[in-house]
GROMACS .gro file of C-alpha atoms in nm:
model
  173
    1MET     CA    1 -22.024  -6.358  -9.786
    2LEU     CA    2 -22.018  -6.155  -9.469
    3LEU     CA    3 -21.843  -6.331  -9.182
    4TYR     CA    4 -21.809  -6.032  -8.948
    5GLN     CA    5 -21.813  -5.654  -8.959
    6TYR     CA    6 -21.765  -5.372  -8.711
    7LEU     CA    7 -22.064  -5.136  -8.699
    8ASP     CA    8 -21.898  -4.814  -8.588
    9ALA     CA    9 -22.205  -4.599  -8.656
   10LEU     CA   10 -22.363  -4.756  -8.348
   11PRO     CA   11 -22.306  -4.573  -8.020
   12PRO     CA   12 -22.088  -4.725  -7.749
   13VAL     CA   13 -22.267  -4.867  -7.449
   14PRO     CA   14 -22.246  -4.618  -7.159
   15ALA     CA   15 -21.980  -4.727  -6.912
   16HIS     CA   16 -22.217  -4.754  -6.616
   17LEU     CA   17 -22.426  -5.011  -6.808
   18THR     CA   18 -22.123  -5.236  -6.866
   19ILE     CA   19 -22.054  -5.290  -6.496
   20ASN     CA   20 -22.213  -5.625  -6.404
   21PRO     CA   21 -22.461  -5.596  -6.693
   22GLU     CA   22 -22.619  -5.937  -6.642
   23ILE     CA   23 -22.894  -6.078  -6.422
   24PRO     CA   24 -22.740  -6.408  -6.303
   25ASP     CA   25 -23.065  -6.603  -6.283
   26GLU     CA   26 -23.074  -6.932  -6.474
   27SER     CA   27 -23.453  -6.918  -6.506
   28LEU     CA   28 -23.443  -6.599  -6.715
   29ILE     CA   29 -23.239  -6.686  -7.024
   30GLY     CA   30 -23.079  -6.934  -7.246
   31PHE     CA   31 -22.784  -7.145  -7.166
   32LYS     CA   32 -22.512  -7.226  -6.917
   33SER     CA   33 -22.219  -7.469  -6.932
   34ASN     CA   34 -21.880  -7.495  -6.767
   35MET     CA   35 -21.728  -7.249  -7.019
   36TYR     CA   36 -22.017  -7.033  -7.137
   37ALA     CA   37 -22.323  -6.864  -6.996
   38ARG     CA   38 -22.579  -6.633  -7.151
   39TRP     CA   39 -22.769  -6.424  -6.898
   40ALA     CA   40 -23.052  -6.175  -6.931
   41PRO     CA   41 -22.939  -5.811  -6.945
   42LYS     CA   42 -23.036  -5.579  -6.664
   43THR     CA   43 -23.349  -5.379  -6.744
   44GLU     CA   44 -23.166  -5.047  -6.790
   45LEU     CA   45 -22.927  -5.207  -7.041
   46LYS     CA   46 -23.211  -5.378  -7.229
   47ASP     CA   47 -23.395  -5.045  -7.250
   48TRP     CA   48 -23.078  -4.873  -7.379
   49ILE     CA   49 -23.034  -5.142  -7.649
   50PHE     CA   50 -23.397  -5.101  -7.753
   51GLN     CA   51 -23.360  -4.722  -7.781
   52ASN     CA   52 -23.016  -4.711  -7.948
   53ILE     CA   53 -22.942  -5.039  -8.125
   54SER     CA   54 -23.251  -5.238  -8.222
   55GLU     CA   55 -23.615  -5.264  -8.136
   56ASP     CA   56 -23.593  -5.636  -8.213
   57ILE     CA   57 -23.429  -5.748  -7.889
   58ARG     CA   58 -23.602  -6.077  -7.820
   59LEU     CA   59 -23.261  -6.244  -7.814
   60ALA     CA   60 -23.063  -5.988  -7.613
   61GLY     CA   61 -22.833  -6.110  -7.341
   62VAL     CA   62 -22.493  -6.098  -7.177
   63GLN     CA   63 -22.240  -6.369  -7.265
   64ILE     CA   64 -21.975  -6.471  -7.016
   65ILE     CA   65 -21.706  -6.703  -7.151
   66THR     CA   66 -21.439  -6.844  -6.919
   67ASP     CA   67 -21.266  -7.100  -7.144
   68ASP     CA   68 -21.215  -7.176  -7.511
   69VAL     CA   69 -21.533  -7.239  -7.710
   70PRO     CA   70 -21.502  -7.520  -7.966
   71MET     CA   71 -21.614  -7.491  -8.327
   72HIS     CA   72 -21.991  -7.453  -8.356
   73CYS     CA   73 -22.281  -7.260  -8.509
   74ASP     CA   74 -22.529  -7.068  -8.297
   75LYS     CA   75 -22.906  -7.121  -8.294
   76ARG     CA   76 -22.942  -6.764  -8.421
   77LYS     CA   77 -22.823  -6.656  -8.767
   78TRP     CA   78 -22.645  -6.337  -8.657
   79ALA     CA   79 -22.495  -6.199  -8.337
   80LEU     CA   80 -22.438  -5.830  -8.276
   81ASN     CA   81 -22.181  -5.820  -7.996
   82TYR     CA   82 -22.021  -5.550  -7.784
   83LEU     CA   83 -21.720  -5.675  -7.590
   84VAL     CA   84 -21.686  -5.546  -7.236
   85GLU     CA   85 -21.395  -5.775  -7.140
   86THR     CA   86 -21.180  -5.963  -7.395
   87GLY     CA   87 -21.101  -6.270  -7.187
   88GLY     CA   88 -20.726  -6.239  -7.239
   89ASP     CA   89 -20.454  -6.076  -7.446
   90GLN     CA   90 -20.459  -6.325  -7.733
   91VAL     CA   91 -20.819  -6.437  -7.775
   92ILE     CA   92 -20.894  -6.527  -8.137
   93THR     CA   93 -21.225  -6.588  -8.308
   94GLY     CA   94 -21.184  -6.816  -8.608
   95PHE     CA   95 -21.432  -6.890  -8.887
   96PHE     CA   96 -21.419  -7.228  -9.061
   97LYS     CA   97 -21.552  -7.423  -9.357
   98LEU     CA   98 -21.589  -7.798  -9.328
   99ARG     CA   99 -21.461  -8.001  -9.622
  100GLY     CA  100 -21.743  -8.095  -9.856
  101GLN     CA  101 -21.996  -7.883  -9.666
  102PRO     CA  102 -22.146  -7.541  -9.741
  103THR     CA  103 -21.993  -7.250  -9.552
  104VAL     CA  104 -22.327  -7.157  -9.396
  105GLN     CA  105 -22.447  -7.442  -9.176
  106PRO     CA  106 -22.784  -7.516  -9.015
  107PRO     CA  107 -22.848  -7.338  -8.684
  108ALA     CA  108 -22.684  -7.504  -8.381
  109ALA     CA  109 -22.458  -7.726  -8.597
  110ARG     CA  110 -22.153  -7.870  -8.428
  111ALA     CA  111 -21.833  -7.977  -8.598
  112LYS     CA  112 -21.812  -8.351  -8.539
  113TYR     CA  113 -21.504  -8.396  -8.756
  114VAL     CA  114 -21.274  -8.097  -8.733
  115LEU     CA  115 -20.996  -8.274  -8.922
  116GLY     CA  116 -21.138  -8.145  -9.251
  117ALA     CA  117 -21.201  -7.791  -9.130
  118GLU     CA  118 -21.039  -7.508  -9.323
  119GLU     CA  119 -20.992  -7.181  -9.139
  120ILE     CA  120 -21.139  -6.905  -9.354
  121VAL     CA  121 -21.034  -6.611  -9.139
  122LYS     CA  122 -20.941  -6.532  -8.781
  123THR     CA  123 -20.966  -6.208  -8.593
  124THR     CA  124 -20.926  -6.052  -8.253
  125PHE     CA  125 -21.225  -5.843  -8.147
  126VAL     CA  126 -21.172  -5.537  -7.930
  127THR     CA  127 -21.375  -5.389  -7.648
  128GLY     CA  128 -21.600  -5.089  -7.692
  129ARG     CA  129 -21.709  -5.151  -8.053
  130TRP     CA  130 -22.015  -5.329  -8.188
  131HIS     CA  131 -21.944  -5.612  -8.431
  132LEU     CA  132 -22.181  -5.832  -8.629
  133LEU     CA  133 -22.100  -6.204  -8.673
  134ASN     CA  134 -22.247  -6.458  -8.910
  135THR     CA  135 -22.306  -6.725  -8.648
  136ASN     CA  136 -22.424  -6.993  -8.891
  137VAL     CA  137 -22.068  -7.021  -9.015
  138MET     CA  138 -21.860  -7.255  -8.800
  139HIS     CA  139 -21.664  -7.046  -8.553
  140SER     CA  140 -21.460  -7.090  -8.238
  141VAL     CA  141 -21.309  -6.871  -7.968
  142VAL     CA  142 -20.964  -6.973  -7.846
  143GLY     CA  143 -20.699  -6.829  -7.616
  144VAL     CA  144 -20.940  -6.741  -7.336
  145THR     CA  145 -20.746  -6.700  -7.012
  146GLY     CA  146 -20.987  -6.480  -6.816
  147ARG     CA  147 -21.345  -6.364  -6.827
  148ARG     CA  148 -21.482  -6.267  -7.170
  149VAL     CA  149 -21.796  -6.057  -7.135
  150ALA     CA  150 -22.008  -5.940  -7.427
  151ILE     CA  151 -22.344  -5.773  -7.461
  152THR     CA  152 -22.515  -5.960  -7.742
  153VAL     CA  153 -22.823  -5.923  -7.959
  154GLY     CA  154 -22.928  -6.213  -8.180
  155PHE     CA  155 -23.109  -6.191  -8.513
  156ASN     CA  156 -23.269  -6.467  -8.719
  157GLU     CA  157 -23.354  -6.255  -9.022
  158ASP     CA  158 -23.168  -6.317  -9.347
  159ASN     CA  159 -23.066  -5.950  -9.351
  160PRO     CA  160 -22.974  -5.841  -8.997
  161PHE     CA  161 -22.904  -5.484  -9.106
  162ASP     CA  162 -23.278  -5.426  -9.146
  163CYS     CA  163 -23.310  -5.470  -8.767
  164ILE     CA  164 -23.020  -5.244  -8.665
  165LYS     CA  165 -23.081  -4.872  -8.617
  166GLY     CA  166 -22.896  -4.659  -8.869
  167TYR     CA  167 -22.819  -4.956  -9.093
  168GLN     CA  168 -23.163  -5.034  -9.241
  169GLY     CA  169 -23.151  -5.058  -9.619
  170LEU     CA  170 -22.773  -5.024  -9.638
  171ALA     CA  171 -22.694  -5.386  -9.717
  172SER     CA  172 -22.870  -5.667  -9.894
  173PHE     CA  173 -22.810  -6.039  -9.899
   0.00000   0.00000   0.00000
C-alpha cells in the first residue's frame, strides 16, 4: 500500500510563484480553522500547475498550517503537495492504523479514539519536491513551530498517477 512517495520527475515550482502563492479570500476555497487554512492559488500558479503537473486541478490550493494537525483523513483520496515552508525544524508527518479498523478509512474520517492507533510510518517532508500522500490513511502533522506552506493538488481517483503528467500508466492499484 502506498502511503507517500516523492515524485521527482515533476518540475519544481518556479521561485516567483512560491512567494505569497495564495489568494486569502475565504469565499474562494475550502476550509479555515485556528491551525489550518486552504486558500485558492493565484491564477499564475494555477495555470502553471495545469501546464506542468495535472490538468485535473479542481482541488488545487495553498495550505497554510500554523499548529499541529491531529490525526485525520482528508475528504480527498490523494494529495500531491509541494512544500514551500516546512513549519519548523522537526515537523513530522505520521501515518496510523486504528486497532480493528482497515488502514484506508472513509474520506474525512477523524480518529475518535487514538489510544489504539499504531504508527505505521513517520517522515519529514522537505521543501522544493513534490510528494504524493494517501490521505485516506489516518495521518497527523506534529512539531509545527512556524508557518507550514504547501501548494496542494487533490485527487479522488483510485489511481492518482493517471492524473499526474509524466506518471500516467506507471503505477496501478
